[in-house]
Coordinates of C-alpha atoms in Angstrom, one line a residue:
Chain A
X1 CA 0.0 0.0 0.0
X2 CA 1.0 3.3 -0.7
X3 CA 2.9 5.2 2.0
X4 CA 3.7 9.1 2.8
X5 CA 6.4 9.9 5.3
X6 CA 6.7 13.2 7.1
X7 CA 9.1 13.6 10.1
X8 CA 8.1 13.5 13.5
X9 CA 8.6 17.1 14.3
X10 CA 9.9 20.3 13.0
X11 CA 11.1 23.5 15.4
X12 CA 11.1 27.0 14.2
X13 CA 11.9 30.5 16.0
X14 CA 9.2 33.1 15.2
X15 CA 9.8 35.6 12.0
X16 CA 11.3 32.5 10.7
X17 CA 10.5 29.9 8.1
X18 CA 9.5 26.3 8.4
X19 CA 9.3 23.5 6.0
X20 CA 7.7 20.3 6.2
X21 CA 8.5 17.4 4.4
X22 CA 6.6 14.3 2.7
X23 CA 7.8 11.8 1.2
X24 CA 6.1 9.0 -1.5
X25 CA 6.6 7.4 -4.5
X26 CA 5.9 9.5 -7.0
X27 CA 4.5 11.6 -4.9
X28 CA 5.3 14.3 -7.6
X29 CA 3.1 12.6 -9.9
X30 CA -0.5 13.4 -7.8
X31 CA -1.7 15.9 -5.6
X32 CA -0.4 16.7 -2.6
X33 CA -2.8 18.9 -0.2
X34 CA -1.6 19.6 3.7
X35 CA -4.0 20.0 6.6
X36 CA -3.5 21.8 9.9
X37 CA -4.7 20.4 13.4
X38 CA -4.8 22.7 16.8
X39 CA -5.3 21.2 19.8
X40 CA -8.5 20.2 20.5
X41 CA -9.7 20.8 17.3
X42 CA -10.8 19.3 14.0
X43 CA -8.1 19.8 11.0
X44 CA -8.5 22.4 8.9
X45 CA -7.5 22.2 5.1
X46 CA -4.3 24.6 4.2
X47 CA -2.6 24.0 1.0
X48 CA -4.3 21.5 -1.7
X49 CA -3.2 21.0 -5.6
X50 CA 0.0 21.0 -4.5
X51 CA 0.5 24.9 -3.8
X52 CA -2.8 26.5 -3.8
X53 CA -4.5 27.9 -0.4
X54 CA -8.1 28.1 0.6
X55 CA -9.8 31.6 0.8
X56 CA -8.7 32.6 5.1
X57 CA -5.3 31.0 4.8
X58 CA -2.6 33.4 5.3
X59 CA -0.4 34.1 2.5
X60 CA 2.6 33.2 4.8
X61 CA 1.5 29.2 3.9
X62 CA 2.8 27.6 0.5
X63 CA 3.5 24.8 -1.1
X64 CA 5.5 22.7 -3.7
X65 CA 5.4 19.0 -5.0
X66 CA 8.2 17.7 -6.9
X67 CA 10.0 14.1 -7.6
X68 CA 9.2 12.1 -4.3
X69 CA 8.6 14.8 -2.1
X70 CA 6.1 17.3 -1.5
X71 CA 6.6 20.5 1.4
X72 CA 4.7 22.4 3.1
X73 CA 6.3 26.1 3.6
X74 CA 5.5 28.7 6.1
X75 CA 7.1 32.2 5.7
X76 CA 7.2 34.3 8.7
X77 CA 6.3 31.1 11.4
X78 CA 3.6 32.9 13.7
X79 CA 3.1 31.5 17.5
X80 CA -0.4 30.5 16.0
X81 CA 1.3 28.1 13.8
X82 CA 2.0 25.6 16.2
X83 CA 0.1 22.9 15.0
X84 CA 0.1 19.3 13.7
X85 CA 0.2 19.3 10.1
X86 CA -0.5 16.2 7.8
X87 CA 0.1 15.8 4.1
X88 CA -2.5 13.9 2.4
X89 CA -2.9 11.9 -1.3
X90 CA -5.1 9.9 -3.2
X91 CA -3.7 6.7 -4.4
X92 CA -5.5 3.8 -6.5
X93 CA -8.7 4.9 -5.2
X94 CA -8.0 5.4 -1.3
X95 CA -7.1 8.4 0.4
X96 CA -3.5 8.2 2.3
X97 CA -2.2 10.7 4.9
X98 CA 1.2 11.2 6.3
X99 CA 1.9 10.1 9.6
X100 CA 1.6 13.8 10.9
X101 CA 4.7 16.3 11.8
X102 CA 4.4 18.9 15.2
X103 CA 5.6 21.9 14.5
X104 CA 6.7 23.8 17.4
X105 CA 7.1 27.7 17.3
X106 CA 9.9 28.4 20.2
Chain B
X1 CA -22.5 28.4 6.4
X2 CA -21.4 24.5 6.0
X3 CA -22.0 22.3 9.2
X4 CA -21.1 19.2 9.3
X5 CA -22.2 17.2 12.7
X6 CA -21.3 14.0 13.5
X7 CA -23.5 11.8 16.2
X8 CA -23.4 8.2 17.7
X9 CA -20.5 7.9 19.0
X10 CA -20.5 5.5 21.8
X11 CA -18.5 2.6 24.1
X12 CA -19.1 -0.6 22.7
X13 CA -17.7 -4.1 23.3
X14 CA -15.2 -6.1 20.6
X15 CA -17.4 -7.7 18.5
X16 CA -20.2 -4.9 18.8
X17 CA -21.7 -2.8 16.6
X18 CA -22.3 1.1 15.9
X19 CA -24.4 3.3 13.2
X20 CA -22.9 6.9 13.2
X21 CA -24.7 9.7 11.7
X22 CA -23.7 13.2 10.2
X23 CA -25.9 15.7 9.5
X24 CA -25.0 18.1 6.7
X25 CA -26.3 22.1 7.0
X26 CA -25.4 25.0 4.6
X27 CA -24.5 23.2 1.6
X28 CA -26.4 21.2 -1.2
X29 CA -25.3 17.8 0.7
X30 CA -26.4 15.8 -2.9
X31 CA -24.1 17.4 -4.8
X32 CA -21.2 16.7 -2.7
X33 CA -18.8 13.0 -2.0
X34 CA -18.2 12.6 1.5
X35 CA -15.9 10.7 3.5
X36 CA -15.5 9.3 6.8
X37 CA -11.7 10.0 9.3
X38 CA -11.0 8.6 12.1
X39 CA -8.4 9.5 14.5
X40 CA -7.3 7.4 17.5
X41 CA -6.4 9.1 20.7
X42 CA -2.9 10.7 20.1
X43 CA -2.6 9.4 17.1
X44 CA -2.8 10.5 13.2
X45 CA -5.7 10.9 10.6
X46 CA -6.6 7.5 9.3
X47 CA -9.1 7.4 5.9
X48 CA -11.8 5.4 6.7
X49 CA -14.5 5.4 3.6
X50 CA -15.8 7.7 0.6
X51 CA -19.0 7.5 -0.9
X52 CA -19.7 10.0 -4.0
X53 CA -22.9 12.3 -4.2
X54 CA -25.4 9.3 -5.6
X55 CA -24.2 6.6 -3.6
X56 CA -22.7 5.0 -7.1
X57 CA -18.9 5.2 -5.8
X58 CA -17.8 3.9 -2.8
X59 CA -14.6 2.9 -1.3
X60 CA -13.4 1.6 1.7
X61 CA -9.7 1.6 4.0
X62 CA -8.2 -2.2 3.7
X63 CA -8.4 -1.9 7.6
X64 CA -12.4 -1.8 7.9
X65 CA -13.6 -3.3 4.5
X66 CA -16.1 -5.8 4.9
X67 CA -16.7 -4.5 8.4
X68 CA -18.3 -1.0 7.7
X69 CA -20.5 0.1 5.5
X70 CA -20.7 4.0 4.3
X71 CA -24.2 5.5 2.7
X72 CA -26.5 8.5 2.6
X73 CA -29.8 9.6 2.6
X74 CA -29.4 12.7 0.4
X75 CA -33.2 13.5 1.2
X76 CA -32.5 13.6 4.2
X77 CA -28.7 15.2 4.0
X78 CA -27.1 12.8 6.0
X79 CA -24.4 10.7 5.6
X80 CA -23.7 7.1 8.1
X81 CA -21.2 4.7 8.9
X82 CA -22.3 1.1 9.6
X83 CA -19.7 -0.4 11.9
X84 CA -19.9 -4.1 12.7
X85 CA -17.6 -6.7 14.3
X86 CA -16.0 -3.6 16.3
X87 CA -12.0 -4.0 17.3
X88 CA -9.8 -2.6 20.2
X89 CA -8.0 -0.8 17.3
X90 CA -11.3 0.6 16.0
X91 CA -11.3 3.1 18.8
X92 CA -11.2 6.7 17.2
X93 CA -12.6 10.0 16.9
X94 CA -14.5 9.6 13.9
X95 CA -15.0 12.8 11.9
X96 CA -17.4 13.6 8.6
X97 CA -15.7 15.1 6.0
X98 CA -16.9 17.1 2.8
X99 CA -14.7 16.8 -0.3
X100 CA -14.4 18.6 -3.2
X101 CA -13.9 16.5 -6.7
X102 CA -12.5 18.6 -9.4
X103 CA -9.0 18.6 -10.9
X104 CA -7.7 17.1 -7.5
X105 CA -9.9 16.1 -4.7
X106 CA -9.4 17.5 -1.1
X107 CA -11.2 17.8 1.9
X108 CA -12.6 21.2 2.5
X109 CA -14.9 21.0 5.9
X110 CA -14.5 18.4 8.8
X111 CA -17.0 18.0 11.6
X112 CA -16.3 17.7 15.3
X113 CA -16.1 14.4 15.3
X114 CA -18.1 11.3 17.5
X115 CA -15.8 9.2 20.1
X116 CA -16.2 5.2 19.3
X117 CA -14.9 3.5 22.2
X118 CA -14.4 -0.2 21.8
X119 CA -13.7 -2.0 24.7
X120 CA -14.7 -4.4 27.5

């Protein structure tokens, strides 16, 4: 079964930029889209086709997908960015998300 | 605005058996697929099922197929997950989730999700 593979966690000062990976076969080759979860709360959908955000999401969030890997880049990091953040595709009919990175803001 | 919320959630025994509901507010539910998430305490997201706007689609995680069954009542704008022969590992916060189908598919409103706790 297909498999995406983000890393565990990912620490970034304020003002500055993170970037979260995932990794899957191909991964280049589909969609990527990237969801953010708060504490507490449901997830709430970022980034999808690769690099385009919702109406509300702040321009600080973007996103590329390339080769095996897709990221998830935030310009700026904010203290309300803290957050776990999943990567999701669709492969041979069945959704797959990444295991989930915590990004901490310190 | 889009609502999505989730009900039925409940403690249950292995072996057991659950119907969860989700009611769908603010949108024209028949036009829409819909999914079902789950995720376990601490734990990540975890795809469960989709089912497409007239029922005529449906698809199912290799973890719950042949277990669960996903459908709607689109007169009624409600979307349910069937869950039979319940496991420990079944154990989740199971949320509703609207997607949108286009050039790529994504999912654009979660509920609040319904706790399914499976144990003895």
């Amino acid at each position: 079964s297909y498999e995406l593979t983000q890393p565990p966690s990912v620490s970034v000062s304020p003002g500055q930029t993170a970037s979260i990976t995932c990794s899957g076969d191909k991964l280049g080759d589909k969609y990527a889209c990237w969801y953010q979860q708060k504490p507490g709360q449901s997830p709430v959908l970022v980034i999808y086709q690769d690099n385009k955000r919702p109406s509300g999401i702040p321009e600080r969030f973007s996103g590329s997908n390339s080769g095996n890997t897709a990221t998830l880049t935030i310009s700026g990091t904010q203290p309300m960015d803290e957050a776990d953040y999943y990567c999701q595709a669709w492969d041979s009919s069945h959704v797959v998300f990444g295991g989930g990175t915590k990004l901490t803001v310190l | 605005e889009v609502q999505l919320v989730e009900s039925g959630g409940d403690l249950v025994q292995p072996g057991g058996s659950l119907r969860l509901s989700c009611a769908a507010s603010g949108f024209s539910f028949s036009s829409y697929s819909m999914n079902w998430v789950r995720q376990a305490p601490g734990k990540g997201l975890e795809w469960v099922s989709y089912i497409s706007s007239s029922s005529s689609t449906i698809y199912y995680a290799d973890s719950v197929k042949g277990r669960f069954t996903i459908s709607r009542d689109n007169a009624k704008n409600s979307l349910y997950l069937q869950m039979n022969s319940l496991r420990h590992e079944d154990t989740a916060l199971y949320y509703c989730v609207r997607e949108i189908v286009g050039a790529t598919d994504y999912f654009d409103y979660w509920g609040q999700g319904t706790l399914v706790t499976v144990s003895s």
